[in-house]
């Protein structure tokens, strides 16, 4: 079977690695891929197509006998890639454009959760600055408040306002300066949730679902969760915070009613469902949904999957997910992101990368590339997040230590990373 993976981050490198291990897979194409997928060789090759070039991607899939396509990132889902492929009779993992609104419209997802009594922060929706200002004036004794652009903003459209001034500035950036363009046409202002965050990932055919191990992401750039928000600087799984009891609540109160709610509304949800949770005194509520796997969480949950990934992906498309094995290794995994100096603000690219030879010999260590480029001779940096260095171990401690040993074998000018990934769980 030939498989096409869409995206260019470490998440897609991990998807590619996992898919390529499947025996029934002859070729894996990654569009556009990165330096890491370019270097995989064997059955894996990059295809120079943008993730948003939907017609070209479909033509490529048809011309190259692609039997299964896996969408890594959210942009093509919002544009309707799943609808397009299905109309052409091509199998694809992901939700339709309508179902992907769970991620692409925060207004839709908040109203959906309210309709189906799924626990989440209380909220109000605004369409212009004056009404949002009035709301802030009326509620100014309750800070912090969380102010969010409704549309997709690559993880940057969320403000935590600790006082009225910060709230008004956020509203100004969204409605007046329009820094996120149309994604900020609607704004959600919601209650600040206390607690600790974790992520749960399901693969679903719309009715049946299978769960990966729960993970925790590290969103801030600096050690001790300080500094700016990023795409994610590291992750580990399983997250002990999500006890079996919490997981049971997440299934009963969140995952099952979400899938049933989408079915009842005529918008069957298929593919990966990412539930971002806040867990407070053992009670989970939803911070956000995403319609895809997380990055960097994917780089720790996939290496812990023992069963055949492609068989499960196929079953999710064919509606038979209840019939496939979906077992996890009884191990832990940690991933440390190495970023370009300056990320998440301005950073340089094109820096030569050095990787010590010992790294490839390290057992239970997986080097996933993100922003790298390989021109056939040289590997250089090409993005903010450059690598996601994953290690598996029999304990979380072992996986963290191993990942950091591997991190030290990689160098490029300006490289930076957090030194406390997973520390809070130890
Ligand atoms: P989102 O893009 O909705 O996941 O928000 C990004 C980050 O903002 C989350 O990972 C949380 O750390 C934080 N956040 C979002 N909504 C809330 C909330 N209602 N209460 C507390 N923190 C939040
Ligand atoms: N790790 C956060 C995200 O993928 O959105």
XYZ file of C-alpha atoms and ligand atoms in Angstrom:
454
model
C 0.000 0.000 0.000
C 1.138 3.589 -0.675
C 0.469 6.223 1.976
C 0.555 10.030 1.697
C 1.209 12.179 4.771
C 0.466 15.891 4.648
C 2.586 18.323 6.658
C 6.164 19.347 7.346
C 6.743 19.239 11.096
C 8.138 16.792 13.610
C 4.592 15.472 14.006
C 4.562 14.439 10.349
C 8.058 12.935 10.663
C 6.708 10.834 13.556
C 3.600 9.867 11.560
C 5.879 8.890 8.705
C 8.143 6.811 10.951
C 5.184 4.985 12.423
C 3.467 4.362 9.067
C 6.706 3.182 7.409
C 7.116 0.462 10.066
C 3.936 -1.200 8.914
C 4.758 -4.252 6.798
C 1.998 -3.785 4.271
C 3.274 -0.322 3.324
C 5.341 -0.093 0.129
C 5.813 3.651 -0.195
C 5.298 6.661 2.043
C 5.062 10.106 0.439
C 5.270 13.228 2.606
C 4.048 16.561 1.265
C 6.073 18.662 1.662
C 8.043 16.912 4.440
C 11.316 18.237 5.883
C 15.029 17.406 6.072
C 14.315 14.455 8.355
C 11.792 12.800 6.063
C 14.134 13.524 3.114
C 16.899 11.606 4.908
C 14.744 8.586 5.804
C 15.301 6.969 2.424
C 13.979 3.493 1.700
C 10.242 3.638 1.163
C 9.909 7.320 2.232
C 10.139 10.303 -0.111
C 9.210 13.983 0.024
C 6.818 15.534 -2.470
C 7.213 19.294 -3.044
C 3.538 20.247 -2.594
C 2.152 22.757 -0.112
C -0.306 21.523 2.515
C -2.907 23.960 1.180
C -2.570 22.941 -2.510
C -5.564 20.611 -2.214
C -6.152 19.924 -5.915
C -2.473 19.156 -6.512
C -2.417 16.826 -3.501
C -5.465 14.973 -4.800
C -3.958 14.679 -8.284
C -0.729 13.350 -6.773
C -2.647 10.767 -4.728
C -4.601 9.591 -7.767
C -1.546 9.449 -10.062
C 0.633 7.610 -7.547
C -1.729 4.913 -6.354
C -2.037 6.372 -2.862
C -4.503 4.217 -0.939
C -4.483 6.152 2.316
C -3.805 9.810 3.097
C -3.126 11.116 6.616
C -3.526 14.828 7.331
C -1.060 16.121 9.918
C -1.877 19.811 10.179
C -5.098 21.774 10.623
C -4.993 24.180 7.657
C -5.954 21.624 4.966
C -8.721 20.270 7.216
C -10.255 23.719 7.529
C -10.053 24.068 3.732
C -11.996 20.817 3.260
C -9.341 18.355 2.096
C -11.248 15.405 3.546
C -14.429 16.332 1.650
C -12.433 16.729 -1.575
C -10.624 13.376 -1.273
C -13.795 11.510 -0.306
C -15.702 12.931 -3.277
C -12.929 11.498 -5.463
C -13.232 8.117 -3.725
C -9.879 8.423 -1.948
C -9.434 7.218 1.628
C -8.237 9.908 4.007
C -7.826 10.204 7.789
C -9.285 13.390 9.243
C -12.584 15.186 9.859
C -14.634 16.917 7.163
C -14.567 20.690 6.913
C -17.792 20.876 8.864
C -16.585 18.513 11.621
C -13.193 20.268 11.787
C -15.042 23.340 13.093
C -14.454 21.815 16.531
C -10.975 23.299 16.043
C -11.360 25.938 13.332
C -14.138 27.877 15.097
C -13.919 28.408 18.838
C -17.416 29.909 18.731
C -18.724 26.686 17.166
C -16.874 24.499 19.669
C -18.008 26.484 22.719
C -21.643 26.455 21.595
C -21.367 22.755 20.740
C -20.062 21.946 24.221
C -22.837 24.003 25.782
C -25.512 22.207 23.697
C -24.158 18.827 24.746
C -23.340 19.629 28.381
C -19.637 18.964 27.941
C -17.634 20.577 30.773
C -15.780 23.733 29.659
C -15.196 27.307 30.830
C -18.218 29.656 30.805
C -18.011 32.120 27.896
C -19.482 34.983 25.887
C -19.142 35.685 22.165
C -18.449 39.161 20.718
C -18.535 40.551 17.188
C -17.232 44.054 17.835
C -15.005 46.025 20.203
C -17.687 48.174 21.944
C -19.705 45.193 23.186
C -16.526 43.420 24.327
C -15.480 46.619 26.175
C -18.845 46.815 27.895
C -18.489 43.214 28.996
C -15.031 43.907 30.453
C -16.379 46.991 32.273
C -19.159 44.911 33.785
C -16.995 41.946 34.809
C -13.829 43.721 35.819
C -13.719 42.297 39.304
C -13.152 38.806 37.936
C -9.664 38.541 36.489
C -7.912 36.745 34.899
C -10.150 36.431 31.874
C -9.254 34.538 28.719
C -9.751 36.286 25.393
C -9.574 34.230 22.202
C -9.849 34.813 18.489
C -12.403 32.309 17.183
C -10.500 31.269 14.045
C -7.220 29.426 13.478
C -4.188 31.463 14.630
C -1.453 28.814 14.808
C -1.839 28.663 18.590
C -1.250 32.397 19.037
C -4.785 33.771 19.308
C -5.215 33.365 23.073
C -4.698 36.133 25.644
C -4.797 35.651 29.396
C -5.710 39.106 30.722
C -4.904 39.757 34.369
C -6.452 43.213 34.511
C -8.737 45.548 32.598
C -5.894 47.220 30.729
C -4.590 43.920 29.354
C -8.107 42.871 28.403
C -8.757 46.087 26.501
C -5.409 45.791 24.711
C -6.252 42.247 23.597
C -9.649 43.355 22.322
C -7.957 46.215 20.462
C -5.458 43.876 18.785
C -8.216 41.513 17.684
C -10.954 43.911 16.567
C -9.142 47.141 15.720
C -5.588 46.222 14.671
C -6.965 42.917 13.318
C -3.625 41.200 13.879
C -5.190 37.809 13.126
C -7.291 39.120 10.242
C -10.628 37.385 9.752
C -9.742 34.774 12.387
C -10.488 37.566 14.880
C -13.898 38.556 13.460
C -15.503 36.716 16.341
C -13.988 36.747 19.807
C -14.663 34.481 22.767
C -14.142 35.800 26.272
C -14.139 33.014 28.788
C -13.664 32.186 32.400
C -10.108 31.334 33.513
C -9.828 27.691 34.488
C -7.578 26.683 37.373
C -5.662 23.417 37.321
C -3.132 21.475 35.308
C -3.275 20.836 31.587
C -3.061 17.514 29.800
C -3.932 16.235 26.335
C -5.895 13.159 25.389
C -5.904 11.830 21.820
C -8.429 9.543 20.232
C -8.589 7.987 16.800
C -12.207 7.596 15.772
C -14.405 6.333 12.949
C -17.231 8.534 14.236
C -18.719 5.974 16.601
C -15.955 3.709 17.894
C -12.733 5.250 19.162
C -9.339 4.151 20.424
C -7.256 6.098 22.911
C -3.553 6.854 22.899
C -1.745 7.369 26.213
C -2.430 10.801 27.762
C 0.343 13.358 27.303
C 1.449 16.697 28.651
C 2.844 19.471 26.494
C 5.121 22.365 27.587
C 3.829 25.443 25.787
C 6.050 28.208 27.198
C 9.495 28.960 25.806
C 11.292 29.133 29.167
C 12.087 26.719 31.991
C 9.542 26.724 34.793
C 6.781 27.632 32.294
C 7.963 31.206 31.846
C 8.071 33.489 28.806
C 6.047 33.392 25.627
C 3.721 30.718 24.350
C 5.152 28.548 21.568
C 3.907 25.696 19.412
C 5.209 23.389 22.178
C 8.736 22.901 23.546
C 8.481 19.304 24.701
C 6.100 16.636 25.923
C 5.919 13.351 27.749
C 3.542 10.425 28.061
C 1.850 8.871 29.888
C 0.989 11.902 32.039
C 0.403 10.598 35.593
C -2.031 13.467 36.165
C -4.500 11.621 33.969
C -5.217 8.737 36.311
C -7.444 5.864 35.144
C -10.291 7.572 37.048
C -9.724 10.893 35.224
C -9.485 9.028 31.909
C -12.840 7.350 32.608
C -14.396 10.784 33.213
C -12.794 12.142 30.050
C -14.341 9.303 28.062
C -17.800 9.502 29.627
C -18.165 13.255 29.958
C -16.161 14.461 26.970
C -15.177 11.999 24.240
C -18.397 9.973 24.038
C -20.752 12.992 24.158
C -18.553 14.813 21.619
C -18.745 11.976 19.085
C -22.449 11.418 19.754
C -23.168 15.155 19.547
C -21.436 15.390 16.184
C -23.326 12.331 14.894
C -26.645 13.710 16.117
C -25.951 17.013 14.400
C -25.294 15.208 11.123
C -21.575 15.923 11.139
C -19.879 12.590 11.801
C -16.452 13.285 13.327
C -13.675 11.021 12.013
C -9.894 10.996 12.326
C -7.871 12.233 15.274
C -9.618 14.059 18.082
C -7.309 16.005 20.372
C -8.869 17.117 23.630
C -6.912 19.795 25.507
C -7.920 19.456 29.153
C -7.709 21.411 32.363
C -7.788 19.077 35.333
C -8.766 20.662 38.608
C -9.042 18.531 41.738
C -9.426 15.453 39.590
C -12.222 16.902 37.419
C -11.490 17.416 33.712
C -12.892 20.173 31.527
C -12.158 21.088 27.933
C -9.816 23.985 27.142
C -9.959 23.311 23.418
C -10.439 20.670 20.773
C -8.042 20.123 17.903
C -8.920 18.142 14.807
C -5.490 16.514 14.440
C -2.653 15.137 16.508
C -0.680 17.521 18.724
C 2.860 18.594 18.009
C 5.003 17.691 20.052
C 2.586 15.251 21.757
C 2.426 13.053 18.652
C 6.183 12.470 18.984
C 5.636 10.771 22.371
C 2.304 9.002 21.927
C 3.100 7.282 18.611
C 6.344 5.596 19.759
C 4.313 4.089 22.621
C 1.794 2.469 20.262
C 2.520 -1.241 20.043
C -0.184 -2.229 17.541
C -0.016 -1.670 13.802
C -0.760 2.009 13.183
C -1.759 1.665 9.541
C -4.297 -1.058 10.324
C -5.903 1.280 12.873
C -5.865 4.236 10.469
C -7.503 2.104 7.779
C -10.129 0.896 10.261
C -10.897 4.504 11.245
C -11.651 5.268 7.598
C -13.637 2.082 7.025
C -15.728 2.306 10.201
C -14.321 -0.797 11.862
C -12.176 0.664 14.607
C -13.749 -1.640 17.203
C -12.226 -4.621 15.419
C -8.526 -3.692 15.447
C -6.011 -4.140 18.255
C -4.826 -0.871 19.764
C -2.284 -1.734 22.414
C 0.344 0.452 24.053
C 3.818 -0.378 25.290
C 4.031 -0.250 29.074
C 6.777 2.346 28.816
C 7.237 6.120 28.930
C 8.384 8.575 26.309
C 9.702 12.126 26.443
C 10.499 14.559 23.668
C 12.622 17.709 23.878
C 12.244 20.381 21.206
C 15.394 22.146 20.012
C 14.511 25.579 18.638
C 16.284 28.355 16.776
C 17.546 31.186 19.004
C 14.895 33.926 19.170
C 11.910 31.610 18.638
C 8.940 32.229 19.016
C 9.808 35.754 17.825
C 12.390 36.515 15.167
C 14.981 33.818 14.438
C 17.551 33.066 11.746
C 17.442 30.067 9.421
C 19.999 28.422 7.128
C 22.334 27.484 10.005
C 24.461 24.368 9.413
C 23.483 21.475 11.702
C 25.866 18.996 13.286
C 24.675 15.642 14.544
C 27.157 13.341 16.305
C 27.435 9.879 14.751
C 26.753 8.215 18.135
C 23.189 9.484 18.018
C 22.005 7.052 15.376
C 23.392 4.179 17.471
C 21.502 5.246 20.615
C 18.852 2.725 21.480
C 15.245 3.816 22.041
C 15.978 7.249 20.704
C 14.146 8.833 17.770
C 15.270 12.052 16.186
C 12.281 13.756 14.596
C 13.030 16.778 12.445
C 10.781 19.866 12.303
C 12.327 22.967 10.697
C 15.200 21.381 8.780
C 16.063 21.223 5.105
C 18.313 18.767 3.316
C 19.638 19.748 -0.101
C 21.270 16.398 -0.844
C 24.525 17.360 0.848
C 23.902 19.636 3.803
C 21.349 19.740 6.591
C 20.401 23.281 7.636
C 17.835 24.903 9.917
C 14.655 26.095 8.226
C 12.214 26.974 11.004
C 11.587 27.983 14.609
C 11.248 24.523 16.051
C 14.086 22.525 14.483
C 14.062 19.084 16.143
C 11.944 17.038 18.479
C 14.238 14.552 20.194
C 12.254 11.601 21.529
C 13.401 8.817 23.804
C 11.512 5.830 25.171
C 12.355 4.293 28.544
C 10.959 1.881 31.077
C 10.301 4.866 33.351
C 9.665 8.537 32.683
C 12.971 9.401 34.347
C 14.836 7.049 32.011
C 13.155 8.475 28.914
C 13.892 12.069 29.964
C 17.557 11.362 30.751
C 17.961 9.532 27.464
C 16.318 12.324 25.467
C 18.628 14.930 27.025
C 21.698 12.777 26.309
C 20.643 12.766 22.664
C 19.914 16.518 22.650
C 23.548 17.177 23.594
C 24.685 15.413 20.426
C 23.019 18.001 18.190
C 24.405 21.470 17.593
C 23.808 24.538 15.464
C 24.378 28.218 16.095
C 21.741 29.629 18.443
C 20.200 26.253 19.357
C 18.072 26.410 22.498
C 15.821 24.068 24.451
C 14.087 23.758 27.795
C 15.946 21.791 30.444
C 12.887 20.798 32.508
C 10.716 18.705 30.183
C 8.733 16.235 32.283
C 10.321 17.464 35.524
C 7.010 18.200 37.198
C 5.820 14.637 36.733
C 8.862 13.114 38.422
P -5.956 27.221 23.315
O -5.333 27.682 22.019
O -7.417 27.445 23.412
O -5.513 25.844 23.710
O -5.264 28.090 24.441
C -3.863 28.138 24.576
C -3.476 28.049 26.020
O -4.091 29.099 26.775
C -3.968 26.764 26.696
O -3.118 25.705 26.495
C -4.015 27.201 28.133
O -2.730 27.180 28.709
C -4.469 28.627 28.053
N -5.932 28.715 28.197
C -6.835 28.712 27.216
N -8.090 28.796 27.701
C -7.970 28.850 29.048
C -8.899 28.963 30.124
N -10.208 29.065 29.907
N -8.416 28.988 31.371
C -7.087 28.912 31.601
N -6.161 28.830 30.639
C -6.585 28.798 29.364
N 0.847 20.913 21.205
C -0.142 21.838 20.879
C -0.717 21.694 19.550
O -0.363 20.815 18.771
O -1.601 22.461 19.229
